[in-house]
Coordinates of C-alpha atoms in Angstrom, one line a residue:
M2 CA 0.0 0.0 0.0
F3 CA 1.2 3.5 -0.8
S4 CA 3.0 4.9 2.2
G5 CA 3.2 8.6 1.1
Q6 CA 7.0 8.6 1.3
S7 CA 8.8 11.4 -0.5
D8 CA 11.0 9.0 -2.5
Q9 CA 8.1 8.1 -4.8
P10 CA 8.8 9.2 -8.4
D11 CA 7.1 12.4 -9.4
D12 CA 6.6 11.4 -13.1
A13 CA 5.1 8.4 -14.7
R14 CA 3.6 7.2 -18.0
V15 CA -0.1 6.1 -17.8
T16 CA -2.9 5.0 -20.1
I17 CA -6.2 6.7 -19.5
E18 CA -9.0 4.1 -19.0
R19 CA -12.0 6.4 -18.7
L20 CA -13.3 9.7 -17.4
V21 CA -14.7 10.0 -13.8
S22 CA -17.4 12.2 -12.4
G23 CA -15.1 15.1 -11.7
G24 CA -14.1 15.3 -15.4
E25 CA -10.6 13.9 -14.9
G26 CA -9.1 10.9 -16.7
L27 CA -8.5 7.8 -14.6
G28 CA -5.3 5.8 -15.1
R29 CA -3.0 3.6 -13.1
L30 CA 0.5 4.2 -11.9
P31 CA 3.1 1.5 -12.4
D32 CA 2.5 0.2 -8.9
G33 CA -1.3 -0.2 -9.6
R34 CA -2.6 2.8 -7.7
V35 CA -5.3 4.9 -9.3
V36 CA -4.2 8.3 -10.6
F37 CA -6.6 11.1 -11.7
V38 CA -5.3 13.2 -14.5
A39 CA -6.7 16.6 -15.2
G40 CA -7.2 17.3 -18.9
A41 CA -6.5 13.7 -20.1
L42 CA -9.0 11.9 -22.4
P43 CA -10.0 8.2 -22.6
G44 CA -7.6 6.0 -24.5
E45 CA -4.7 8.5 -24.3
V46 CA -1.2 7.5 -23.2
V47 CA 0.3 10.4 -21.3
D48 CA 3.4 11.3 -19.3
V49 CA 2.2 12.9 -16.1
H50 CA 3.6 14.8 -13.2
I51 CA 2.2 13.9 -9.7
V52 CA 0.7 17.0 -7.9
Q53 CA -1.0 15.3 -5.0
R54 CA -0.4 12.0 -3.2
K55 CA -2.9 10.1 -1.0
R56 CA -2.6 6.7 0.5
D57 CA -4.6 4.9 -2.2
F58 CA -4.7 7.4 -5.1
A59 CA -2.9 10.3 -6.6
R60 CA -3.6 13.3 -8.8
A61 CA -1.5 14.5 -11.7
K62 CA -1.3 16.9 -14.6
V63 CA -0.3 16.1 -18.2
R64 CA 3.3 16.7 -18.9
A65 CA 3.4 15.3 -22.4
L66 CA 1.0 13.6 -24.8
V67 CA 2.5 10.3 -26.0
E68 CA -0.6 8.9 -27.8
P69 CA -3.3 11.6 -28.0
S70 CA -7.0 10.7 -28.5
P71 CA -8.5 11.3 -31.9
E72 CA -11.1 13.4 -30.1
R73 CA -8.5 15.9 -28.9
H74 CA -8.1 19.3 -30.5
G75 CA -6.8 22.6 -29.5
P76 CA -9.1 24.6 -27.1
P77 CA -10.6 27.5 -29.1
C78 CA -10.6 29.8 -26.2
P79 CA -7.2 31.4 -25.4
A80 CA -8.1 31.7 -21.7
V81 CA -7.7 27.9 -21.4
A82 CA -4.0 28.2 -22.0
L83 CA -3.8 30.9 -19.3
G84 CA -5.3 28.4 -16.8
C85 CA -9.0 29.4 -16.7
G86 CA -11.0 26.8 -14.9
G87 CA -14.3 27.5 -16.4
C88 CA -14.2 24.9 -19.2
D89 CA -12.4 21.6 -18.4
W90 CA -13.4 19.8 -21.6
Q91 CA -12.6 22.3 -24.3
Q92 CA -9.6 20.2 -25.4
A93 CA -12.1 17.5 -26.6
R94 CA -14.3 17.6 -29.7
F95 CA -17.9 18.6 -28.7
A96 CA -19.4 15.6 -30.5
A97 CA -17.8 13.2 -27.9
H98 CA -19.0 15.1 -24.8
L99 CA -22.5 13.7 -24.4
D100 CA -21.5 10.1 -24.9
W101 CA -18.9 10.5 -22.2
K102 CA -21.4 12.1 -19.9
V103 CA -23.8 9.1 -20.4
G104 CA -20.8 7.0 -19.3
L105 CA -20.3 9.0 -16.2
V106 CA -23.9 8.4 -15.2
R107 CA -23.7 4.7 -15.9
E108 CA -20.5 4.4 -13.9
A109 CA -22.0 6.2 -10.9
L110 CA -25.0 4.0 -10.9
R111 CA -22.8 0.9 -11.1
R112 CA -20.3 1.9 -8.5
T113 CA -22.3 4.0 -6.0
A114 CA -25.9 2.7 -6.3
K115 CA -24.9 -0.9 -7.3
M116 CA -27.4 -0.7 -10.2
P117 CA -25.4 -1.7 -13.3
D118 CA -28.4 -2.6 -15.4
V119 CA -30.4 0.6 -15.3
E120 CA -31.1 2.1 -18.8
V121 CA -29.4 5.5 -19.2
H122 CA -30.5 7.2 -22.4
R123 CA -28.5 9.7 -24.4
G124 CA -30.6 12.9 -24.3
A125 CA -29.8 16.2 -26.1
S126 CA -27.5 19.2 -25.7
V127 CA -27.9 22.9 -25.7
P128 CA -25.8 24.8 -28.3
E129 CA -22.0 24.4 -28.0
W130 CA -21.3 28.1 -27.5
G131 CA -23.0 31.2 -26.2
Y132 CA -25.5 29.3 -24.1
R133 CA -24.9 30.9 -20.6
T134 CA -27.1 33.8 -19.6
S135 CA -26.1 33.6 -16.0
M136 CA -22.6 33.6 -14.7
R137 CA -20.7 34.4 -11.5
F138 CA -17.2 35.9 -11.9
A139 CA -14.2 36.5 -9.7
I140 CA -12.4 39.8 -9.6
G141 CA -8.9 40.2 -11.0
D142 CA -6.5 43.0 -11.6
G143 CA -8.0 46.5 -11.9
G144 CA -11.4 45.2 -10.9
R145 CA -11.8 43.3 -14.2
L146 CA -13.9 40.1 -14.3
G147 CA -12.6 36.6 -14.7
L148 CA -12.7 33.0 -13.6
R149 CA -10.5 31.1 -11.2
M150 CA -7.9 28.6 -12.0
P151 CA -8.8 25.0 -11.0
R152 CA -8.3 24.3 -7.3
S153 CA -6.9 27.8 -6.9
R154 CA -7.8 31.4 -5.8
E155 CA -5.9 32.8 -8.8
V156 CA -8.1 34.7 -11.2
V157 CA -7.7 34.6 -15.0
V158 CA -9.1 37.9 -16.4
L159 CA -11.3 37.4 -19.4
D160 CA -11.3 39.5 -22.5
D161 CA -14.1 37.3 -23.8
C162 CA -16.0 34.1 -22.9
P163 CA -17.3 31.9 -25.8
I164 CA -19.8 30.0 -23.6
A165 CA -21.4 33.3 -22.5
H166 CA -24.4 34.7 -24.4
P167 CA -23.2 37.7 -26.4
Q168 CA -25.4 40.0 -24.3
L169 CA -23.7 38.7 -21.1
A170 CA -20.2 38.7 -22.7
S171 CA -20.6 42.4 -23.6
L172 CA -21.4 43.3 -20.0
M173 CA -18.5 41.2 -18.8
R174 CA -16.0 43.0 -21.0
E175 CA -17.1 46.5 -20.0
L176 CA -17.6 46.1 -16.3
E177 CA -14.9 46.8 -13.7
V178 CA -15.7 46.5 -10.0
P179 CA -12.6 47.3 -7.9
G180 CA -13.0 46.2 -4.3
A181 CA -15.5 43.5 -5.1
E182 CA -14.9 39.8 -4.5
E183 CA -17.5 38.3 -6.9
V184 CA -19.9 39.6 -9.5
S185 CA -23.0 37.8 -10.8
I186 CA -24.5 38.8 -14.1
R187 CA -27.8 37.5 -15.6
V188 CA -29.4 38.5 -18.9
G189 CA -32.9 37.8 -20.2
V190 CA -32.7 36.8 -23.8
A191 CA -36.4 37.3 -24.4
S192 CA -36.7 40.6 -22.6
G193 CA -33.3 42.1 -23.3
E194 CA -32.9 42.9 -19.6
S195 CA -29.8 42.4 -17.4
S196 CA -29.1 42.3 -13.7
V197 CA -25.8 42.7 -12.0
W198 CA -25.0 42.1 -8.4
W199 CA -21.7 42.0 -6.5
T200 CA -20.3 41.5 -3.0
P201 CA -19.5 43.4 -1.0
E202 CA -22.3 45.7 -2.2
Y203 CA -20.5 48.9 -1.2
A204 CA -17.9 48.4 -4.0
W205 CA -18.2 50.8 -6.9
A206 CA -18.5 49.8 -10.5
K207 CA -17.2 51.3 -13.8
G208 CA -18.8 50.5 -17.2
L209 CA -22.2 49.4 -15.8
P210 CA -24.9 50.4 -18.3
R211 CA -27.8 52.5 -17.0
S212 CA -30.2 49.9 -18.3
A213 CA -28.8 47.2 -16.1
A214 CA -30.7 46.5 -12.9
R215 CA -28.4 46.4 -9.9
G216 CA -28.5 44.5 -6.6
P217 CA -29.7 41.2 -5.1
R218 CA -33.4 42.0 -5.8
A219 CA -32.8 43.1 -9.4
R220 CA -34.9 41.1 -11.8
V221 CA -34.9 39.9 -15.4
H222 CA -37.6 38.1 -17.3
E223 CA -37.1 35.1 -19.5
T224 CA -39.4 33.0 -21.7
V225 CA -39.3 29.2 -21.4
A226 CA -41.7 26.9 -23.4
G227 CA -43.9 29.9 -24.0
V228 CA -44.1 30.9 -20.4
S229 CA -42.7 34.2 -19.1
L230 CA -40.7 33.8 -15.8
Q231 CA -39.4 36.5 -13.4
V232 CA -35.9 35.7 -12.1
S233 CA -34.3 37.7 -9.3
A234 CA -30.5 38.1 -9.0
L235 CA -30.5 35.9 -5.8
S236 CA -32.7 33.2 -7.3
F237 CA -31.3 30.1 -9.0
F238 CA -32.0 29.5 -12.6
Q239 CA -30.6 27.2 -15.3
S240 CA -27.6 28.1 -17.3
G241 CA -29.8 29.7 -19.9
P242 CA -33.2 29.5 -21.6
A243 CA -32.1 26.8 -23.9
A244 CA -31.1 24.6 -20.9
A245 CA -34.4 25.4 -19.1
E246 CA -36.4 24.5 -22.2
L247 CA -34.6 21.3 -22.8
L248 CA -35.0 20.3 -19.2
V249 CA -38.8 21.1 -19.2
H250 CA -39.2 19.0 -22.4
T251 CA -37.3 16.1 -20.9
V252 CA -39.2 16.2 -17.6
R253 CA -42.5 16.1 -19.6
E254 CA -41.2 13.2 -21.8
V255 CA -39.8 11.1 -18.9
A256 CA -42.9 11.6 -16.7
G257 CA -45.2 10.8 -19.7
E258 CA -48.9 10.1 -19.0
A259 CA -48.4 10.2 -15.2
L260 CA -47.9 14.0 -15.5
T261 CA -50.6 14.7 -18.0
T262 CA -53.2 12.9 -15.9
A263 CA -52.0 14.0 -12.5
R264 CA -54.4 15.9 -10.2
V265 CA -51.8 17.0 -7.7
V266 CA -48.1 17.5 -8.4
I267 CA -45.3 18.4 -5.9
D268 CA -42.5 20.6 -7.3
A269 CA -39.8 20.1 -4.7
Y270 CA -36.9 22.5 -4.7
G271 CA -39.1 24.3 -7.1
G272 CA -37.0 27.5 -7.4
V273 CA -38.8 30.3 -9.4
G274 CA -41.4 27.8 -10.6
L275 CA -39.8 26.5 -13.8
F276 CA -41.4 23.1 -13.8
A277 CA -44.6 24.2 -12.0
A278 CA -45.2 26.9 -14.6
A279 CA -43.8 25.3 -17.8
A280 CA -43.9 21.5 -17.4
V281 CA -47.0 20.8 -15.2
P282 CA -50.3 20.9 -17.2
A283 CA -52.2 24.2 -16.6
D284 CA -55.3 22.5 -15.1
T285 CA -53.3 20.5 -12.5
H286 CA -52.9 21.7 -8.9
V287 CA -49.2 22.1 -8.0
M288 CA -47.5 22.7 -4.6
L289 CA -44.1 24.2 -4.9
V290 CA -41.7 23.8 -2.0
E291 CA -38.6 26.0 -1.9
G292 CA -36.2 27.2 0.8
S293 CA -34.9 30.3 -0.9
A294 CA -37.0 33.4 0.0
S295 CA -35.9 35.1 -3.2
A296 CA -37.0 32.2 -5.4
V297 CA -40.3 31.9 -3.5
R298 CA -41.1 35.6 -4.2
D299 CA -40.4 34.9 -7.9
A300 CA -42.5 31.7 -7.9
V301 CA -45.5 33.5 -6.4
V302 CA -45.4 35.9 -9.4
N303 CA -44.8 33.2 -11.9
L304 CA -47.6 31.0 -10.7
A305 CA -50.2 33.7 -10.1
D306 CA -52.4 32.7 -12.9
R307 CA -52.8 29.0 -12.1
S308 CA -53.9 26.6 -9.3
A309 CA -50.8 26.6 -7.2
E310 CA -49.6 26.8 -3.6
V311 CA -46.1 28.1 -2.9
V312 CA -44.4 27.0 0.4
C313 CA -41.3 28.7 1.7
S314 CA -39.6 25.9 3.7
P315 CA -36.6 23.6 3.6
L316 CA -37.9 20.3 2.3
E317 CA -36.7 18.5 5.4
Q318 CA -39.1 20.6 7.5
W319 CA -42.1 20.5 5.1
Q320 CA -45.2 18.5 5.9
P321 CA -45.9 16.1 3.0
I322 CA -49.2 15.9 1.3
A323 CA -50.7 13.3 -1.0
A324 CA -49.7 13.7 -4.6
D325 CA -49.8 11.8 -7.9
V326 CA -46.4 13.0 -9.2
V327 CA -43.4 14.5 -7.5
I328 CA -40.7 16.4 -9.4
A329 CA -37.6 17.0 -7.3
D330 CA -34.6 19.2 -8.4
P331 CA -32.2 19.4 -5.5
A332 CA -28.9 21.1 -5.3
R333 CA -25.7 19.4 -6.4
T334 CA -25.4 17.5 -3.1
G335 CA -28.7 15.7 -3.8
L336 CA -31.7 14.9 -1.7
G337 CA -30.3 13.3 1.4
G338 CA -32.1 10.8 3.7
E339 CA -34.7 13.1 5.3
A340 CA -35.8 14.6 2.0
V341 CA -36.3 11.1 0.5
T342 CA -38.4 10.2 3.5
R343 CA -40.6 13.4 3.1
L344 CA -41.0 12.9 -0.6
A345 CA -41.8 9.1 -0.3
A346 CA -44.5 10.1 2.2
C347 CA -46.4 11.8 -0.6
G348 CA -47.3 8.4 -1.9
A349 CA -46.8 9.5 -5.5
G350 CA -46.8 6.7 -8.1
T351 CA -44.2 8.6 -10.2
L352 CA -41.2 10.6 -8.9
I353 CA -39.0 12.6 -11.4
L354 CA -35.6 13.3 -10.0
V355 CA -33.5 16.1 -11.7
S356 CA -29.8 15.8 -10.7
C357 CA -26.8 17.9 -11.6
D358 CA -24.2 15.4 -10.2
P359 CA -24.1 11.7 -11.2
V360 CA -22.7 10.5 -7.9
A361 CA -25.3 12.4 -5.9
M362 CA -27.9 11.0 -8.3
A363 CA -26.7 7.5 -7.7
R364 CA -26.8 8.0 -3.9
D365 CA -30.4 9.3 -4.2
S366 CA -31.4 6.4 -6.4
A367 CA -30.3 3.9 -3.8
S368 CA -32.2 5.8 -1.1
L369 CA -35.4 6.0 -3.2
V370 CA -35.2 2.3 -3.9
R371 CA -35.0 1.6 -0.2
A372 CA -38.0 3.9 0.2
G373 CA -40.1 1.7 -2.1
Y374 CA -39.4 3.1 -5.6
R375 CA -37.9 1.5 -8.7
L376 CA -35.6 3.4 -11.0
D377 CA -37.2 2.9 -14.4
H378 CA -34.7 4.8 -16.5
A379 CA -32.6 7.9 -16.7
V380 CA -31.8 10.5 -19.4
A381 CA -28.4 12.3 -19.5
L382 CA -28.4 15.9 -20.8
D383 CA -25.6 18.3 -21.7
L384 CA -26.7 21.7 -20.3
F385 CA -23.1 22.8 -19.8
P386 CA -21.1 22.2 -23.0
Q387 CA -17.3 22.4 -22.7
T388 CA -17.4 21.1 -19.1
H389 CA -17.8 17.7 -17.5
H390 CA -21.1 18.7 -15.8
V391 CA -24.0 16.5 -16.7
E392 CA -27.7 16.9 -15.9
V393 CA -29.8 13.7 -15.3
V394 CA -33.6 13.3 -15.4
S395 CA -34.7 10.0 -13.8
R396 CA -38.0 8.3 -13.6
F397 CA -38.9 6.4 -10.4
V398 CA -42.0 4.3 -10.1
R399 CA -43.5 3.3 -6.8
E400 CA -43.3 -0.5 -6.3
A401 CA -46.6 -2.2 -5.5
A402 CA -47.0 -3.2 -1.9
T403 CA -46.7 -7.0 -1.3

């Protein structure tokens, strides 16, 4: 077993077997220990330099490509060469990304949930570039906006960002906020509006258009699946309207007839009401449960014209009600045991889980199975092109009592 002694070699040649959930390539050192290699692609032979040693694994960076993957190409964004940590898969051709993300989901279900036979379908992707309408930036030299290097506080100042929507990228280039720590920008494609918020709030800004709303309660409006949604600066929303629309379409498709015939739907972690307003049929009663006060204020506006109840509460403290369908879209960490218990108590025949981390999705799947559900199938979506992040929409069906 690896002892962590300093006489271990710092360099090695490894073959990359596959990609793992954090986006790194997995290989094995000559002594058999696992090594995670940032930037490496499946099938590549690479010379690596060890940057972190643990008892049973190591992390490394690529020193030289010995046998590059046919999927490898030069990252089109110059900020990647400067160390920007925003896009960790730009070195790979976009056509390969979604298949790899399907593999990440299957591997998580196999290793974490012990469910190797679950069907994981290849869904769709948003456009390769210009898809982000909401981004959070760090502050670099002169108050200019940028993104941090991986596993670092160092900031790479950006002259442009190809994954940002042109309206957002224009604001990013012009804005300077000396004294701030972070800046969040959101634009509404449908409305042409923009909101900007930074911390600490007393910092002054240069280059902020008069038309941009400022502060944590600033709002933009976006249209998804024909529905207009109010989104405040403090409220979570998807990476852009294309992602939100693809997610709504997939939730409808995965839920199928169970959603179209439901009388009562629970929208757990409902945010500003994306699913309640755009995925749930208009004549169905929906209860939205959300812990963010900002998102709840938005949801009340967004659901004002339909049969809906909006509850401001952490899901773990919410009193369950009977429902036909549950839609749950938790944070990256997943549901957790108490949330699973509350959702299972609704007695819904169908539960749709929206996950943004494959390992958390696999943990939640195992918990839901223990709570009496069967994982019917899952669909992997690419809502974050050029990165390893994968969104998963899963259908769970309540098992008949025996």
